[in-house]
Short mmCIF file of C-alpha atoms in Angstrom, two decimals:
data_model
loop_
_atom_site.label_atom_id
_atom_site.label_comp_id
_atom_site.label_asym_id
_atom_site.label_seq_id
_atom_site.Cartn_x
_atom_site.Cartn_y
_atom_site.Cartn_z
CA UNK A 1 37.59 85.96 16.55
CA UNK A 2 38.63 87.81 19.88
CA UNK A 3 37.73 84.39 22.35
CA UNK A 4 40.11 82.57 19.24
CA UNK A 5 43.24 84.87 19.73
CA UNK A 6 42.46 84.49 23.92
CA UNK A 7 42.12 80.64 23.53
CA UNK A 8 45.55 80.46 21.29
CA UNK A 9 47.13 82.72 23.50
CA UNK A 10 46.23 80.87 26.47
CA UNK A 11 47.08 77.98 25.39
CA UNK A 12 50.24 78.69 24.13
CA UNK A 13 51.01 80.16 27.78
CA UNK A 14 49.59 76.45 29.05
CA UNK A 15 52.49 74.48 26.90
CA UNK A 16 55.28 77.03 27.69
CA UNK A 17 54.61 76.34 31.73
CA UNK A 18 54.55 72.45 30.30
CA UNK A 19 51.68 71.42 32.52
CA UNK A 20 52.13 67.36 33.57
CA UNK A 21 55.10 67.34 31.19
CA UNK A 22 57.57 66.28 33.47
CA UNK A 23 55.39 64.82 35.98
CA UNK A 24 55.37 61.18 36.76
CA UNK A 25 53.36 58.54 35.58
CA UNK A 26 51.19 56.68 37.09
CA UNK A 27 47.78 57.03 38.57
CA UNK A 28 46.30 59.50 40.96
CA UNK A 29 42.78 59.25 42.92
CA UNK A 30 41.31 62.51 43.62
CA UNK A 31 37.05 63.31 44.71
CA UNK A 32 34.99 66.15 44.19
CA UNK A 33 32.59 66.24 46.52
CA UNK A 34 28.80 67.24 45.44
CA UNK A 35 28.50 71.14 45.52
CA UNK A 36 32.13 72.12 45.34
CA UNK A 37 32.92 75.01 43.76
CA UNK A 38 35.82 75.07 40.88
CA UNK A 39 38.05 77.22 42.71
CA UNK A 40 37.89 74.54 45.64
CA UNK A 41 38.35 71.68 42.37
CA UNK A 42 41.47 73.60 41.19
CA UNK A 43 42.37 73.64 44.82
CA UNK A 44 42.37 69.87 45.22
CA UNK A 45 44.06 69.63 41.67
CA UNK A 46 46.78 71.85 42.60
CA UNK A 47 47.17 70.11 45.84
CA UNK A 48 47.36 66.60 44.21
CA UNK A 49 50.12 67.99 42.18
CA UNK A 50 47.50 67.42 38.49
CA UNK A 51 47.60 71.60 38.32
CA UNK A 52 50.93 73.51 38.72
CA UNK A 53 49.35 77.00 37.65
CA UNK A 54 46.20 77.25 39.30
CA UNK A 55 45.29 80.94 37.53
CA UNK A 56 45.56 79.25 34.23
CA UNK A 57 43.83 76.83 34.61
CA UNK A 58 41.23 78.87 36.02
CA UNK A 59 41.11 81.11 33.22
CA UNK A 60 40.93 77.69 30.48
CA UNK A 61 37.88 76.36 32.13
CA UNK A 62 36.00 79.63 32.38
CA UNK A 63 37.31 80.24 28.39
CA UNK A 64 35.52 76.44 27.26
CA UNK A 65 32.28 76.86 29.60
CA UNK A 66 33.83 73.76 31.89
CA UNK A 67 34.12 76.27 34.87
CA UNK A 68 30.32 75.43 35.98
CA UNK A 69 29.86 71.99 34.83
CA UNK A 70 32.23 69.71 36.69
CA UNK A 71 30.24 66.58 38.15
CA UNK A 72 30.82 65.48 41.88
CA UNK A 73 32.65 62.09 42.49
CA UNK A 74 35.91 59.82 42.79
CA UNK A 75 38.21 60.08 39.72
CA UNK A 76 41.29 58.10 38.46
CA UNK A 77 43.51 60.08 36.15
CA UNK A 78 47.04 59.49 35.14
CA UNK A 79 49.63 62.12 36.81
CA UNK A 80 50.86 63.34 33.73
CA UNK A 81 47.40 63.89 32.25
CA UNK A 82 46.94 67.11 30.58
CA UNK A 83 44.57 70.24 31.28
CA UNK A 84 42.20 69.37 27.98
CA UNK A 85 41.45 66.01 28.63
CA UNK A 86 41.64 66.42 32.36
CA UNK A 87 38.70 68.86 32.00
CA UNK A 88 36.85 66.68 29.71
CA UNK A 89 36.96 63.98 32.26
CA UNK A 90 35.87 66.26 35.07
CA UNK A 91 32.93 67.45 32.62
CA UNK A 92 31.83 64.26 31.23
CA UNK A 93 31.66 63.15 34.95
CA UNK A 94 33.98 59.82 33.84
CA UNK A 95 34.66 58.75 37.89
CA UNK A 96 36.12 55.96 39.66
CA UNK A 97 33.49 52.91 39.15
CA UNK A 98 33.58 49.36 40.51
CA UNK A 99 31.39 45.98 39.48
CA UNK A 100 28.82 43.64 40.61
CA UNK A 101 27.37 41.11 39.28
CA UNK A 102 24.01 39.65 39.75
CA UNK A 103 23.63 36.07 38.88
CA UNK A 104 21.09 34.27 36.93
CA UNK A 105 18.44 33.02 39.67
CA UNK A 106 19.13 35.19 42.53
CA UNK A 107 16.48 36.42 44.75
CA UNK A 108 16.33 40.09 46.33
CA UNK A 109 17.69 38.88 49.67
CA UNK A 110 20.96 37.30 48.04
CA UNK A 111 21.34 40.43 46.08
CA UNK A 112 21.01 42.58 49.25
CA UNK A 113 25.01 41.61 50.41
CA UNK A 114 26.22 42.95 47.06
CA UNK A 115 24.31 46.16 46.66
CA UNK A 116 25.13 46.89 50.32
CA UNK A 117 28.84 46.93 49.58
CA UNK A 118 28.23 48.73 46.34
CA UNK A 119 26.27 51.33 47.51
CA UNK A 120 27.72 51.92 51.41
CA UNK A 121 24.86 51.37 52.97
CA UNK A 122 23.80 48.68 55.90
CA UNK A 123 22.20 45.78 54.46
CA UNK A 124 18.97 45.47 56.08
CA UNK A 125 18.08 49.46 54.82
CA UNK A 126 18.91 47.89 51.02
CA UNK A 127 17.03 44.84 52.17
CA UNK A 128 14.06 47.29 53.07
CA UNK A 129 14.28 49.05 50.16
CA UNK A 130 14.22 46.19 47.84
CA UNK A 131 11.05 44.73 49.43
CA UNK A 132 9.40 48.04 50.38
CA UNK A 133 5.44 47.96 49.53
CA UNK A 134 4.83 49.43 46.52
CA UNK A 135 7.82 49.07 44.96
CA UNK A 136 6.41 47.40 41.90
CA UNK A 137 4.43 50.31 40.90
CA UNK A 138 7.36 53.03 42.17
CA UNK A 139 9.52 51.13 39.62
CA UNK A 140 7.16 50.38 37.05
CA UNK A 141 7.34 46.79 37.25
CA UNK A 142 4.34 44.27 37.07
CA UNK A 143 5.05 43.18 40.66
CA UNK A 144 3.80 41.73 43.44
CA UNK A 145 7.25 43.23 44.28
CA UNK A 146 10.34 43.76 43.14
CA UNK A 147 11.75 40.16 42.66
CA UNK A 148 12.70 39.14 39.32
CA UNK A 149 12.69 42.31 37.98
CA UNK A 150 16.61 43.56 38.82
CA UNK A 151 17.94 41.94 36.14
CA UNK A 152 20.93 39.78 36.52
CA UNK A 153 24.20 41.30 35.27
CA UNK A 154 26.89 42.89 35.80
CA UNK A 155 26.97 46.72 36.77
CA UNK A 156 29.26 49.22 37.04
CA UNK A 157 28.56 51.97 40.07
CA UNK A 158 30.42 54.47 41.60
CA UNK A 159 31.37 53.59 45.41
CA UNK A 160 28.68 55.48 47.25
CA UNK A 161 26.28 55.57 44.62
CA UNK A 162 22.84 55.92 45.93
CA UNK A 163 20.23 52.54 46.59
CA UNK A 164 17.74 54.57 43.99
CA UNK A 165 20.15 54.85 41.65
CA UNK A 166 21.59 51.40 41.57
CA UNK A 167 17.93 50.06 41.58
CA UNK A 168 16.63 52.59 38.71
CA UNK A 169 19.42 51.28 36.60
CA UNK A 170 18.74 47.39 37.05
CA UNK A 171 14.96 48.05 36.57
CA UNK A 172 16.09 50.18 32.95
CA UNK A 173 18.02 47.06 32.33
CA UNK A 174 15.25 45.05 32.93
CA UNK A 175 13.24 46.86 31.11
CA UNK A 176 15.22 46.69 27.47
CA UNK A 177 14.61 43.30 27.57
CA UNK A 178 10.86 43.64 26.39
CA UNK A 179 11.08 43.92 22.99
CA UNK A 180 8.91 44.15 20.63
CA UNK A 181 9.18 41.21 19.59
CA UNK A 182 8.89 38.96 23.08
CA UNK A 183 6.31 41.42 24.07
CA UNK A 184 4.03 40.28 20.84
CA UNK A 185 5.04 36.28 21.42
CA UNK A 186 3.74 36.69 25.01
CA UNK A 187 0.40 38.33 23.70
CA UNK A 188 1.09 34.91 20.58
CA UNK A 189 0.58 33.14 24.53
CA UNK A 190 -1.87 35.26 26.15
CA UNK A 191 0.66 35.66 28.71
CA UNK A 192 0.77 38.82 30.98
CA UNK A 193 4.26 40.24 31.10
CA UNK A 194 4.33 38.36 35.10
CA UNK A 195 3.31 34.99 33.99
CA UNK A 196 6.53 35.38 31.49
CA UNK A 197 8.46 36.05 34.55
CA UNK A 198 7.41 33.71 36.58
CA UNK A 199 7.43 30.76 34.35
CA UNK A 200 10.92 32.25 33.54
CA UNK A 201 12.18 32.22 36.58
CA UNK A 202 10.84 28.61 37.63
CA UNK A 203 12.94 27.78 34.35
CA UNK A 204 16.22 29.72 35.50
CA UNK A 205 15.42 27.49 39.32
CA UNK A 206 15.60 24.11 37.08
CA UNK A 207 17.80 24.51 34.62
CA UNK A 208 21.69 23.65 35.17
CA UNK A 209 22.32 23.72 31.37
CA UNK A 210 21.19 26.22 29.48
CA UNK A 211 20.49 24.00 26.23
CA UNK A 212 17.67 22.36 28.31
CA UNK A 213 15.84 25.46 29.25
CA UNK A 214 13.25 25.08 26.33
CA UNK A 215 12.47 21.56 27.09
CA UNK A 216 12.15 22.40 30.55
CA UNK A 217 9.87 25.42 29.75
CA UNK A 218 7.65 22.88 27.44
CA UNK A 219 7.03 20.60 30.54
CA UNK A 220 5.70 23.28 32.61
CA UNK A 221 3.41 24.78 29.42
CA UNK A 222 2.60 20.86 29.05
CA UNK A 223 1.24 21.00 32.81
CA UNK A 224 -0.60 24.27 32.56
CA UNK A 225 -2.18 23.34 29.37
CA UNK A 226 -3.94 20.00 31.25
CA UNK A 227 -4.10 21.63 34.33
CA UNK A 228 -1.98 20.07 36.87
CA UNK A 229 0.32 21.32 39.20
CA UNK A 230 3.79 22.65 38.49
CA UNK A 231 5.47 20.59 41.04
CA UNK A 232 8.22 22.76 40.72
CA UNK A 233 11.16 22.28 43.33
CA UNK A 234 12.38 25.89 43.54
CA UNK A 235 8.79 27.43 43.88
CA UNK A 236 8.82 25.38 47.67
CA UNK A 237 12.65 26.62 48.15
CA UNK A 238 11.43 29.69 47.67
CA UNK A 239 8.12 29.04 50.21
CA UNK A 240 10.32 28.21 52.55
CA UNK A 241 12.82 31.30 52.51
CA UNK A 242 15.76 29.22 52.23
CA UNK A 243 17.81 26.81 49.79
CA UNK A 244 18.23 23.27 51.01
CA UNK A 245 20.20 20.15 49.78
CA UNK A 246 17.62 17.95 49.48
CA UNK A 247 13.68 19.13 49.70
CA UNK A 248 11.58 16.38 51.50
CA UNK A 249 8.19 15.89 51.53
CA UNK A 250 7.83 16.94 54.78
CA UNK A 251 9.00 21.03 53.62
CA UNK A 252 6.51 20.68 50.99
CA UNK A 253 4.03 19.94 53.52
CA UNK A 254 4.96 22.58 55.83
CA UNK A 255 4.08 25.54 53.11
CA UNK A 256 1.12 23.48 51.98
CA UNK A 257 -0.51 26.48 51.95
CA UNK A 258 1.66 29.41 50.44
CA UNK A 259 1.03 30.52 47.33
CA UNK A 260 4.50 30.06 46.16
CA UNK A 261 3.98 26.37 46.41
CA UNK A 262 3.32 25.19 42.94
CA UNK A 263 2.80 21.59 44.55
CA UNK A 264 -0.27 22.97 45.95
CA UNK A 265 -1.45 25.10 44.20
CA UNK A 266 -2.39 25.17 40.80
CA UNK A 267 -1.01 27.73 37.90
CA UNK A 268 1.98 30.09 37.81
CA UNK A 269 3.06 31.14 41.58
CA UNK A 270 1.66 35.02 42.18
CA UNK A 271 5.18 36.17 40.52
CA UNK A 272 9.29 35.39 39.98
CA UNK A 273 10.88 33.38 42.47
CA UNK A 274 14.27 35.05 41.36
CA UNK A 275 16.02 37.03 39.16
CA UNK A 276 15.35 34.79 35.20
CA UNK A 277 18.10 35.48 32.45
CA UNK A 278 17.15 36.42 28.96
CA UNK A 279 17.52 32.56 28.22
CA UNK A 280 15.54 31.51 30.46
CA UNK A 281 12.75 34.30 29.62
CA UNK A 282 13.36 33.25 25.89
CA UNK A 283 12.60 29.28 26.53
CA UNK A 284 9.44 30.73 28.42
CA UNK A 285 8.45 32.23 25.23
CA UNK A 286 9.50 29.60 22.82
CA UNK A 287 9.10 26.27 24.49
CA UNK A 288 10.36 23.32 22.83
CA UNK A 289 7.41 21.20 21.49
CA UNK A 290 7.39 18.00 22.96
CA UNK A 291 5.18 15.76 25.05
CA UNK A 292 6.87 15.66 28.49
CA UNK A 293 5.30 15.90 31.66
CA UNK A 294 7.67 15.01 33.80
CA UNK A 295 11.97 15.58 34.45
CA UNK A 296 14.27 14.07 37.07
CA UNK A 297 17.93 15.56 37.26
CA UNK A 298 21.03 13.65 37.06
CA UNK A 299 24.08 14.69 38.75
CA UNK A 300 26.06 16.10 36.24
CA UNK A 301 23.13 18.63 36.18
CA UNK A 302 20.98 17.14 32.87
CA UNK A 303 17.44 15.84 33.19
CA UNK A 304 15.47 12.80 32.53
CA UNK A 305 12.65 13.71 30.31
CA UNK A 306 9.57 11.86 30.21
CA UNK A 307 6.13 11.62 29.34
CA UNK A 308 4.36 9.30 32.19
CA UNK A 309 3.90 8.67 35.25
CA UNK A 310 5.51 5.21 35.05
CA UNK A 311 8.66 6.66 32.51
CA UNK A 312 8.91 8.90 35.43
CA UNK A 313 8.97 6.55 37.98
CA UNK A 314 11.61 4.62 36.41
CA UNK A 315 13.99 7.33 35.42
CA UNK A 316 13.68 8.25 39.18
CA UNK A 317 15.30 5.09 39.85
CA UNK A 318 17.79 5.27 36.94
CA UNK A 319 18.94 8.95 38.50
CA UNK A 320 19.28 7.79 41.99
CA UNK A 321 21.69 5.15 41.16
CA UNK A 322 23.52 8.01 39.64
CA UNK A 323 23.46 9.90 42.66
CA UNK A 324 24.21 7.24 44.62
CA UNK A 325 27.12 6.06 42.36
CA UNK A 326 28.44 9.69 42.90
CA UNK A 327 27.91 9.50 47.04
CA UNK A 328 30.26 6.21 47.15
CA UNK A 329 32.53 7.96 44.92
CA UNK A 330 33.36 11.16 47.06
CA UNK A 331 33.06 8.56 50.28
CA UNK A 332 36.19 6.88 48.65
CA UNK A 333 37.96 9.98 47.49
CA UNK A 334 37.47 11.65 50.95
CA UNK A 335 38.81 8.52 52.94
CA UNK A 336 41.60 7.89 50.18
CA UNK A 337 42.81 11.32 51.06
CA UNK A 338 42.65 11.02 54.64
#
């Protein structure tokens, strides 16, 4: 009943001195730095103009327990923000945060740039970090590495947050993606948890429209049932280290023999070429069921499908008129607007 009468009486002293009453409005940016004591908190409060009677507000956070549990980091608050809500901000830890997003498809080395600016740090030490050995089992992940298991989204972080951090929460996102439920339609396969990815993944490389991703997924279950060769272009982009416009048969040749290359070599490629979406790990799951074999894109980023050799042959032809219908096109354009 005593810490009641206190608590009324203090704040009752709290609205007569009208804290942030007549303060502007606006924002104001403010850090507490890890390991700072409150007194050194009400300090930078005062200083920032937030905390007018420095005593008092002393004595309310020491009154609700908040004196000792004020996390470290870059805050936002409005100027005319008051000493409750202020603390509850400080005390749920509620800082300054800013996003990135990871695309569908991208490998560790294209997500390097981003987490570098994200997290402060120089890119080739997130670049090592992200390709470290034995960073599969660190994380928990099936592996060889890390690729395809930072799952493509988009994250909030704090500027400065640490590489571990950043990484432990892409890998929990990751994670929540097994349910259940995919995890017993893999076993429904008998599909490990990295032949999901990796077909995934080769899926996510293909696809330009996300409506094809289950027929695409049933070509390359149609191959691995009959046991021939993926022949999947992104698996040799991959080999190679590098995307390029067109892949000739002269790069496939010159990773003949990397494991990667699923021209090659026969089966899945030893894991994800790239970071698969939960569409494209869903169409690895549930292919459609149909007979094709083979698919041949067309510019405006849909596929042939076919069943032969000789349907493929033919819809080869059929999409490189396409293409070349769209090369005379942009020719024109670009001379048109010269």
């Amino acid at each position: 009943m005593r810490n009641g009468w206190v608590l009324g009486a203090l704040c009752l002293s709290i609205w007569i001195a009208g804290c942030g009453a007549d303060q502007p409005t606006g924002q104001l940016e403010f850090t507490v730095p890890d390991g700072a004591s409150f007194a050194q908190v009400t300090d930078t409060l005062t200083a920032r103009g937030l905390v007018r009677q420095p005593r008092l507000f002393r004595a309310l956070a020491r009154l609700r327990g908040n004196d000792r549990q004020i996390r470290a980091g870059r805050y936002s608050v409005t100027a005319n923000i008051r000493w409750v809500p202020l603390l509850d901000q400080l005390v749920a830890g509620r800082v300054v945060t800013i996003p990135v997003t990871i695309p569908e498809g991208f490998t560790l080395r294209q997500m390097a740039p981003r987490l570098a600016v994200i997290t402060g740090t120089p890119e080739h030490i997130v670049l090592e970090a992200l390709l470290e050995e034995g960073a599969a089992e660190r994380w928990g992940v099936p592996g060889p590495g890390l690729e395809g298991y930072l799952f493509p989204d988009t994250y909030r972080f704090a500027p400065g947050a640490a590489v571990d951090v950043v990484l432990s929460t892409m890998v929990q996102r990751y994670h929540t993606v097994w349910t259940p439920e995919r995890r017993a339609r893999a076993e429904e396969l008998s599909l490990s948890e990295r032949e999901v990815m990796a077909l995934a993944a080769v899926v996510q490389g293909e696809a330009r429209q996300v409506d094809e991703m289950p027929t695409i997924s049933s070509v390359f279950h149609n191959r691995l049932r009959i046991g021939i060769p993926l022949q999947a272009d992104p698996t040799v982009q991959y080999a190679l280290g590098e995307r390029r416009a067109r892949l000739l048969y002269s790069d496939i040749d010159s990773v003949a023999d990397h494991p990667y290359n699923t021209y090659t070599q026969l089966g899945l490629p030893p894991g994800p070429i790239g970071a698969a979406g939960e569409a494209a790990i869903d169409a690895a799951l549930h292919p459609a069921d149909l007979p094709y074999l083979y698919f041949v894109a067309r510019p405006d980023g849909s596929h042939i499908f076919t069943s032969s050799l000789e349907e493929h042959n033919r819809a080869r032809v059929e999409a490189r008129r396409e293409w070349d219908a769209l090369a005379r096109e942009n020719r024109e354009r670009d001379q048109g607007g010269s």
